[in-house]
Amino acid sequence: MPELPEVETIANGVHERIHGQTIQSVWTSNKPQTFKSTPDEIVQVLTKSRIDRVYRVGKTIVIDLTRGKRPAQFLIHLGMTGRLLVSTPDTPIPPHTHAILSLSSRPDAASGNKELRFVDARRFGRLSVVASADDETKYAGPGKEPLTIPLADFITLFRNRKTPIKAALLNQSLLHGVGNIYADEALFHSGIRPLRQAGRLTRAELTRLRTALQKVLRDAIKLGGSSVSDYVDADGVAGFFQLHHHVYSRTGQPCRICKTPIKRIVVGGRSTHFCPICQK
DNA sequence: AGGTTGACCTGGACGC
DNA sequence: TGCGTCCAGGTCAACC
């Protein structure tokens, strides 16, 4: 489920709650596909490490660690249904919990007062560690950051690409962090049809697209900031915030601008929504 | 190499 | 109520 704004909101919320704490012990489930590193490596690297910073790169939550004197990293991808929860140990463990980190604010404490839990029903999420995270091996993500990419680089990304612009926006090795909702919304706000060939968009269109994409992402981050606790604390039941979507999941409903019914098509195997009048 | 398709999972919504 | 079908905001391997 989570795209860039959701992942950023979660990372910030988790950072506020657990940075500076030490991981005393780690439990992992026995579902091997959840782990990109082996569960043993994960336990090895995390145990007795201190959490310095929690942040987002693309759709991945990155936790910078100090292990002994050396930097390491813990990488969490939430997939479609992954959740990262800060709980107390007495909070009931939800179904589909795949990892639990017991934390303590003092390095030498025997047991902690908080836990970081990774819960993922559908198991598309992935956990991994970088044992020695110097500047060259620190996780940088597969592509470019949509919020900070300069216009010239943005335009270059799509040059000569024959794939539909919708598919190109979802390609994480170009821009990382953009998912299905914000791709559809950004194309709507820039007036571009999802099936247009990426390499055939004009400079003016790509300029509009970058502006629209950054605006929808920033607006969603603003919205999420006020409700972090809904999905980081305890059970995290409330789920993700809803932006005021213009096209996503509005098939058949009137366009908010021109009242024409919103169309749904499939592009690159993904459900895609657009206004046949407002988008050219 | 770039582009496309299907596989990976579970659960919720919907129709009969 | 129960059962079957379809759908889901994510990758990634395997193909062309």
Short mmCIF file of C-alpha atoms (C1' of nucleotides) in Angstrom, two decimals:
data_model
loop_
_atom_site.label_atom_id
_atom_site.label_comp_id
_atom_site.label_asym_id
_atom_site.label_seq_id
_atom_site.Cartn_x
_atom_site.Cartn_y
_atom_site.Cartn_z
CA MET A 1 0.00 0.00 0.00
CA PRO A 2 2.47 2.58 1.05
CA GLU A 3 4.01 4.97 -1.42
CA LEU A 4 6.51 7.75 -0.78
CA PRO A 5 4.33 9.99 1.46
CA GLU A 6 3.13 7.12 3.62
CA VAL A 7 6.63 5.67 3.98
CA GLU A 8 8.06 9.09 4.86
CA THR A 9 5.38 9.71 7.46
CA ILE A 10 5.96 6.31 9.04
CA ALA A 11 9.74 6.73 9.04
CA ASN A 12 9.46 10.14 10.73
CA GLY A 13 7.03 8.82 13.32
CA VAL A 14 9.22 5.84 14.13
CA HIS A 15 12.31 8.06 14.33
CA GLU A 16 10.65 10.33 16.91
CA ARG A 17 9.71 7.35 19.04
CA ILE A 18 12.83 5.17 19.03
CA HIS A 19 15.97 7.03 17.96
CA GLY A 20 18.81 6.73 20.45
CA GLN A 21 17.51 3.40 21.75
CA THR A 22 19.49 0.17 21.78
CA ILE A 23 18.18 -3.10 20.36
CA GLN A 24 18.44 -5.67 23.14
CA SER A 25 17.08 -8.70 21.34
CA VAL A 26 15.42 -9.68 18.07
CA TRP A 27 12.79 -12.27 17.22
CA THR A 28 11.96 -13.29 13.64
CA SER A 29 9.21 -15.48 12.20
CA ASN A 30 10.02 -18.52 10.11
CA LYS A 31 8.74 -17.13 6.80
CA PRO A 32 11.96 -17.02 4.76
CA GLN A 33 10.66 -14.87 1.90
CA THR A 34 10.25 -11.98 4.35
CA PHE A 35 14.03 -11.71 4.65
CA LYS A 36 16.44 -10.58 1.94
CA SER A 37 19.35 -11.11 4.31
CA THR A 38 19.11 -14.37 6.26
CA PRO A 39 17.26 -14.14 9.59
CA ASP A 40 20.57 -15.04 11.25
CA GLU A 41 22.36 -12.08 9.68
CA ILE A 42 19.52 -9.79 10.70
CA VAL A 43 19.62 -10.94 14.33
CA GLN A 44 23.42 -10.74 14.30
CA VAL A 45 23.60 -7.17 12.96
CA LEU A 46 20.68 -5.74 14.95
CA THR A 47 21.36 -7.16 18.40
CA LYS A 48 23.11 -4.63 20.66
CA SER A 49 23.09 -1.98 17.92
CA ARG A 50 22.03 1.57 18.66
CA ILE A 51 19.37 3.25 16.50
CA ASP A 52 20.71 6.60 15.31
CA ARG A 53 18.22 7.68 12.67
CA VAL A 54 15.10 6.43 10.85
CA TYR A 55 14.33 7.91 7.43
CA ARG A 56 13.06 7.15 3.94
CA VAL A 57 14.86 6.39 0.67
CA GLY A 58 12.40 5.71 -2.17
CA LYS A 59 9.79 3.41 -0.64
CA THR A 60 12.29 1.88 1.77
CA ILE A 61 12.55 2.74 5.47
CA VAL A 62 16.23 3.00 6.40
CA ILE A 63 17.47 2.69 9.96
CA ASP A 64 21.03 3.89 10.57
CA LEU A 65 22.70 1.89 13.33
CA THR A 66 25.90 1.99 15.32
CA ARG A 67 27.18 -1.52 15.97
CA GLY A 68 30.14 -1.40 18.28
CA LYS A 69 31.89 1.57 16.74
CA ARG A 70 30.88 0.75 13.18
CA PRO A 71 27.93 1.97 11.12
CA ALA A 72 25.34 -0.55 9.89
CA GLN A 73 21.87 -0.31 8.39
CA PHE A 74 18.50 -2.02 8.70
CA LEU A 75 16.28 -1.76 5.59
CA ILE A 76 12.53 -2.26 5.68
CA HIS A 77 10.31 -2.39 2.59
CA LEU A 78 6.63 -2.48 3.48
CA GLY A 79 5.43 -4.06 0.23
CA MET A 80 1.65 -3.72 -0.05
CA THR A 81 0.49 -4.47 3.48
CA GLY A 82 3.54 -4.06 5.70
CA ARG A 83 3.26 -2.08 8.96
CA LEU A 84 5.92 -0.90 11.37
CA LEU A 85 4.56 -0.48 14.87
CA VAL A 86 6.00 0.92 18.09
CA SER A 87 4.33 -1.01 20.91
CA THR A 88 4.78 -1.85 24.56
CA PRO A 89 5.66 -5.52 25.25
CA ASP A 90 2.27 -6.15 26.84
CA THR A 91 0.37 -5.13 23.70
CA PRO A 92 -1.06 -8.29 22.07
CA ILE A 93 1.01 -9.41 19.09
CA PRO A 94 -1.03 -8.99 15.91
CA PRO A 95 -1.40 -11.81 13.39
CA HIS A 96 1.27 -11.89 10.64
CA THR A 97 3.99 -10.42 12.86
CA HIS A 98 7.36 -11.32 11.29
CA ALA A 99 9.90 -9.45 13.40
CA ILE A 100 10.07 -7.94 16.89
CA LEU A 101 12.93 -5.75 18.13
CA SER A 102 13.06 -5.29 21.91
CA LEU A 103 14.40 -1.82 22.67
CA SER A 104 15.87 -0.09 25.67
CA SER A 105 16.91 3.49 26.27
CA ARG A 106 19.96 2.33 28.28
CA PRO A 107 22.55 0.22 26.41
CA ASP A 108 23.12 -2.15 29.36
CA ALA A 109 19.50 -2.73 30.32
CA ALA A 110 18.31 -6.32 30.43
CA SER A 111 14.95 -5.72 28.83
CA GLY A 112 13.24 -2.79 27.17
CA ASN A 113 10.10 -0.80 27.53
CA LYS A 114 9.30 -0.57 23.86
CA GLU A 115 9.17 -2.91 20.88
CA LEU A 116 9.42 -2.26 17.17
CA ARG A 117 7.22 -4.75 15.33
CA PHE A 118 7.05 -5.59 11.63
CA VAL A 119 3.64 -6.94 10.63
CA ASP A 120 2.79 -7.96 7.06
CA ALA A 121 -0.26 -10.04 6.09
CA ARG A 122 0.48 -10.39 2.41
CA ARG A 123 4.22 -10.88 2.83
CA PHE A 124 5.35 -8.69 -0.06
CA GLY A 125 7.45 -6.70 2.41
CA ARG A 126 11.18 -7.39 2.83
CA LEU A 127 13.73 -6.93 5.62
CA SER A 128 17.49 -6.78 5.14
CA VAL A 129 20.64 -5.48 6.78
CA VAL A 130 23.82 -3.81 5.57
CA ALA A 131 26.49 -5.04 7.98
CA SER A 132 29.08 -2.38 7.20
CA ALA A 133 27.47 0.79 5.94
CA ASP A 134 30.28 3.12 4.91
CA ASP A 135 29.60 5.93 2.45
CA GLU A 136 29.92 3.63 -0.57
CA THR A 137 27.68 0.83 0.67
CA LYS A 138 25.00 2.95 2.35
CA TYR A 139 21.62 2.33 0.81
CA ALA A 140 20.87 4.89 -1.92
CA GLY A 141 17.80 3.31 -3.53
CA PRO A 142 17.29 2.16 -7.11
CA GLY A 143 16.55 5.56 -8.69
CA LYS A 144 16.29 9.32 -8.21
CA GLU A 145 14.33 11.14 -5.49
CA PRO A 146 11.19 12.66 -7.03
CA LEU A 147 11.03 15.50 -4.49
CA THR A 148 14.52 16.84 -5.15
CA ILE A 149 15.40 15.86 -8.73
CA PRO A 150 16.39 18.91 -10.81
CA LEU A 151 14.22 19.64 -13.85
CA ALA A 152 16.97 18.90 -16.36
CA ASP A 153 17.58 15.45 -14.85
CA PHE A 154 13.84 14.76 -14.73
CA ILE A 155 13.53 15.48 -18.44
CA THR A 156 16.56 13.31 -19.27
CA LEU A 157 15.07 10.33 -17.41
CA PHE A 158 12.31 9.88 -19.98
CA ARG A 159 14.27 10.62 -23.14
CA ASN A 160 13.82 7.96 -25.87
CA ARG A 161 11.63 5.77 -23.68
CA LYS A 162 8.96 3.93 -25.66
CA THR A 163 7.00 2.80 -22.62
CA PRO A 164 3.78 4.61 -21.52
CA ILE A 165 4.51 7.50 -19.16
CA LYS A 166 2.42 5.78 -16.48
CA ALA A 167 4.69 2.72 -16.60
CA ALA A 168 7.80 4.93 -16.60
CA LEU A 169 6.58 6.75 -13.46
CA LEU A 170 6.21 3.40 -11.68
CA ASN A 171 9.69 2.24 -12.74
CA GLN A 172 11.64 2.54 -9.48
CA SER A 173 15.02 2.54 -11.23
CA LEU A 174 14.06 5.91 -12.79
CA LEU A 175 12.22 7.69 -9.96
CA HIS A 176 11.87 5.79 -6.70
CA GLY A 177 8.95 6.27 -4.35
CA VAL A 178 6.18 6.94 -6.86
CA GLY A 179 3.40 4.33 -6.78
CA ASN A 180 0.08 3.77 -8.49
CA ILE A 181 -2.01 6.42 -6.72
CA TYR A 182 0.36 9.34 -7.03
CA ALA A 183 1.30 8.41 -10.61
CA ASP A 184 -2.38 8.63 -11.63
CA GLU A 185 -2.94 11.83 -9.65
CA ALA A 186 0.18 13.55 -11.02
CA LEU A 187 -0.79 12.70 -14.61
CA PHE A 188 -4.25 14.11 -14.02
CA HIS A 189 -2.95 17.37 -12.55
CA SER A 190 -0.53 17.82 -15.44
CA GLY A 191 -3.18 17.00 -18.08
CA ILE A 192 -1.28 14.05 -19.60
CA ARG A 193 -2.85 10.75 -20.64
CA PRO A 194 -1.26 7.70 -19.00
CA LEU A 195 -0.71 5.86 -22.29
CA ARG A 196 1.35 8.65 -23.89
CA GLN A 197 4.82 7.45 -24.84
CA ALA A 198 7.26 8.80 -22.25
CA GLY A 199 9.86 9.76 -24.85
CA ARG A 200 7.33 11.78 -26.87
CA LEU A 201 6.28 14.16 -24.11
CA THR A 202 7.25 17.77 -24.74
CA ARG A 203 9.55 19.72 -22.48
CA ALA A 204 6.55 21.77 -21.31
CA GLU A 205 4.59 18.64 -20.45
CA LEU A 206 7.46 17.11 -18.48
CA THR A 207 7.89 20.40 -16.63
CA ARG A 208 4.20 20.33 -15.66
CA LEU A 209 4.45 16.67 -14.70
CA ARG A 210 7.36 17.24 -12.32
CA THR A 211 5.59 20.19 -10.68
CA ALA A 212 2.34 18.22 -10.28
CA LEU A 213 4.11 15.13 -8.95
CA GLN A 214 6.01 17.11 -6.34
CA LYS A 215 2.84 18.92 -5.28
CA VAL A 216 0.74 15.76 -4.78
CA LEU A 217 3.56 14.09 -2.86
CA ARG A 218 4.16 17.12 -0.62
CA ASP A 219 0.44 17.63 0.02
CA ALA A 220 0.09 13.99 1.05
CA ILE A 221 3.10 14.21 3.38
CA LYS A 222 1.54 17.29 5.03
CA LEU A 223 -1.71 15.38 5.52
CA GLY A 224 0.09 12.37 6.97
CA GLY A 225 2.14 14.37 9.43
CA SER A 226 -0.92 15.09 11.54
CA SER A 227 -1.98 11.45 11.83
CA VAL A 228 1.29 9.58 12.30
CA SER A 229 0.07 7.90 15.46
CA ASP A 230 -2.73 6.16 13.52
CA TYR A 231 -0.30 3.77 11.91
CA VAL A 232 2.87 3.82 13.99
CA ASP A 233 1.62 3.42 17.54
CA ALA A 234 0.42 0.15 19.04
CA ASP A 235 -1.98 -1.60 16.70
CA GLY A 236 -1.80 0.94 13.91
CA VAL A 237 -5.38 0.10 13.04
CA ALA A 238 -6.43 3.27 11.27
CA GLY A 239 -4.45 2.55 8.11
CA PHE A 240 -3.27 5.10 5.64
CA PHE A 241 -4.62 8.59 5.08
CA GLN A 242 -6.69 9.36 2.03
CA LEU A 243 -5.73 12.27 -0.13
CA HIS A 244 -8.60 14.03 -1.90
CA HIS A 245 -8.13 11.88 -5.02
CA HIS A 246 -9.11 13.34 -8.37
CA VAL A 247 -8.91 10.12 -10.41
CA TYR A 248 -7.53 7.21 -8.41
CA SER A 249 -10.26 4.69 -7.58
CA ARG A 250 -12.95 7.03 -8.99
CA THR A 251 -13.92 4.93 -12.04
CA GLY A 252 -17.25 6.12 -13.48
CA GLN A 253 -17.51 9.07 -11.10
CA PRO A 254 -17.59 12.61 -12.55
CA CYS A 255 -14.28 14.40 -13.08
CA ARG A 256 -13.95 17.10 -10.43
CA ILE A 257 -13.15 19.64 -13.16
CA CYS A 258 -15.31 18.77 -16.21
CA LYS A 259 -17.82 16.19 -14.87
CA THR A 260 -16.91 13.60 -17.52
CA PRO A 261 -16.88 10.05 -16.04
CA ILE A 262 -13.40 8.90 -15.01
CA LYS A 263 -12.09 5.99 -17.08
CA ARG A 264 -10.22 2.93 -15.85
CA ILE A 265 -7.74 1.07 -18.06
CA VAL A 266 -4.84 -1.30 -17.37
CA VAL A 267 -1.30 -0.07 -18.09
CA GLY A 268 1.67 -2.30 -17.39
CA GLY A 269 -0.62 -4.63 -15.48
CA ARG A 270 -1.68 -1.85 -13.12
CA SER A 271 -5.07 -0.29 -12.72
CA THR A 272 -4.97 3.24 -14.19
CA HIS A 273 -7.49 6.07 -13.89
CA PHE A 274 -7.82 9.23 -15.99
CA CYS A 275 -10.19 11.88 -17.32
CA PRO A 276 -10.62 11.48 -21.10
CA ILE A 277 -11.32 15.21 -21.51
CA CYS A 278 -8.87 16.90 -19.12
CA GLN A 279 -5.94 14.65 -20.06
CA LYS A 280 -4.52 14.81 -23.61
"C1'" DA B 1 18.96 -3.35 -23.04
"C1'" DG B 2 14.32 -1.91 -22.70
"C1'" DG B 3 9.71 -3.50 -22.31
"C1'" DT B 4 6.01 -6.68 -20.90
"C1'" DT B 5 3.85 -10.36 -18.31
"C1'" DG B 6 2.87 -13.28 -14.62
"C1'" DA B 7 4.06 -14.98 -9.98
"C1'" DC B 8 4.35 -14.08 -5.32
"C1'" DC B 9 0.57 -13.78 -0.82
"C1'" DT B 10 -3.68 -12.83 2.15
"C1'" DG B 11 -7.95 -10.68 3.00
"C1'" DG B 12 -11.82 -7.70 2.03
"C1'" DA B 13 -15.72 -6.54 -1.05
"C1'" DC B 14 -19.18 -8.09 -3.87
"C1'" DG B 15 -22.57 -11.15 -6.30
"C1'" DC B 16 -25.37 -15.12 -6.21
"C1'" DT C 1 -24.47 -17.57 5.99
"C1'" DG C 2 -21.50 -19.41 2.62
"C1'" DC C 3 -19.00 -19.83 -1.40
"C1'" DG C 4 -16.70 -18.23 -5.54
"C1'" DT C 5 -14.58 -14.44 -7.97
"C1'" DC C 6 -12.21 -10.32 -8.36
"C1'" DC C 7 -9.41 -6.80 -6.61
"C1'" DA C 8 -5.57 -4.53 -3.97
"C1'" DG C 9 -1.44 1.45 -3.24
"C1'" DG C 10 4.64 -3.71 -4.31
"C1'" DT C 11 8.53 -5.96 -6.56
"C1'" DC C 12 11.05 -9.17 -9.40
"C1'" DA C 13 12.27 -13.06 -12.41
"C1'" DA C 14 11.63 -14.67 -16.87
"C1'" DC C 15 10.55 -13.91 -21.17
"C1'" DC C 16 10.58 -11.31 -26.00
#
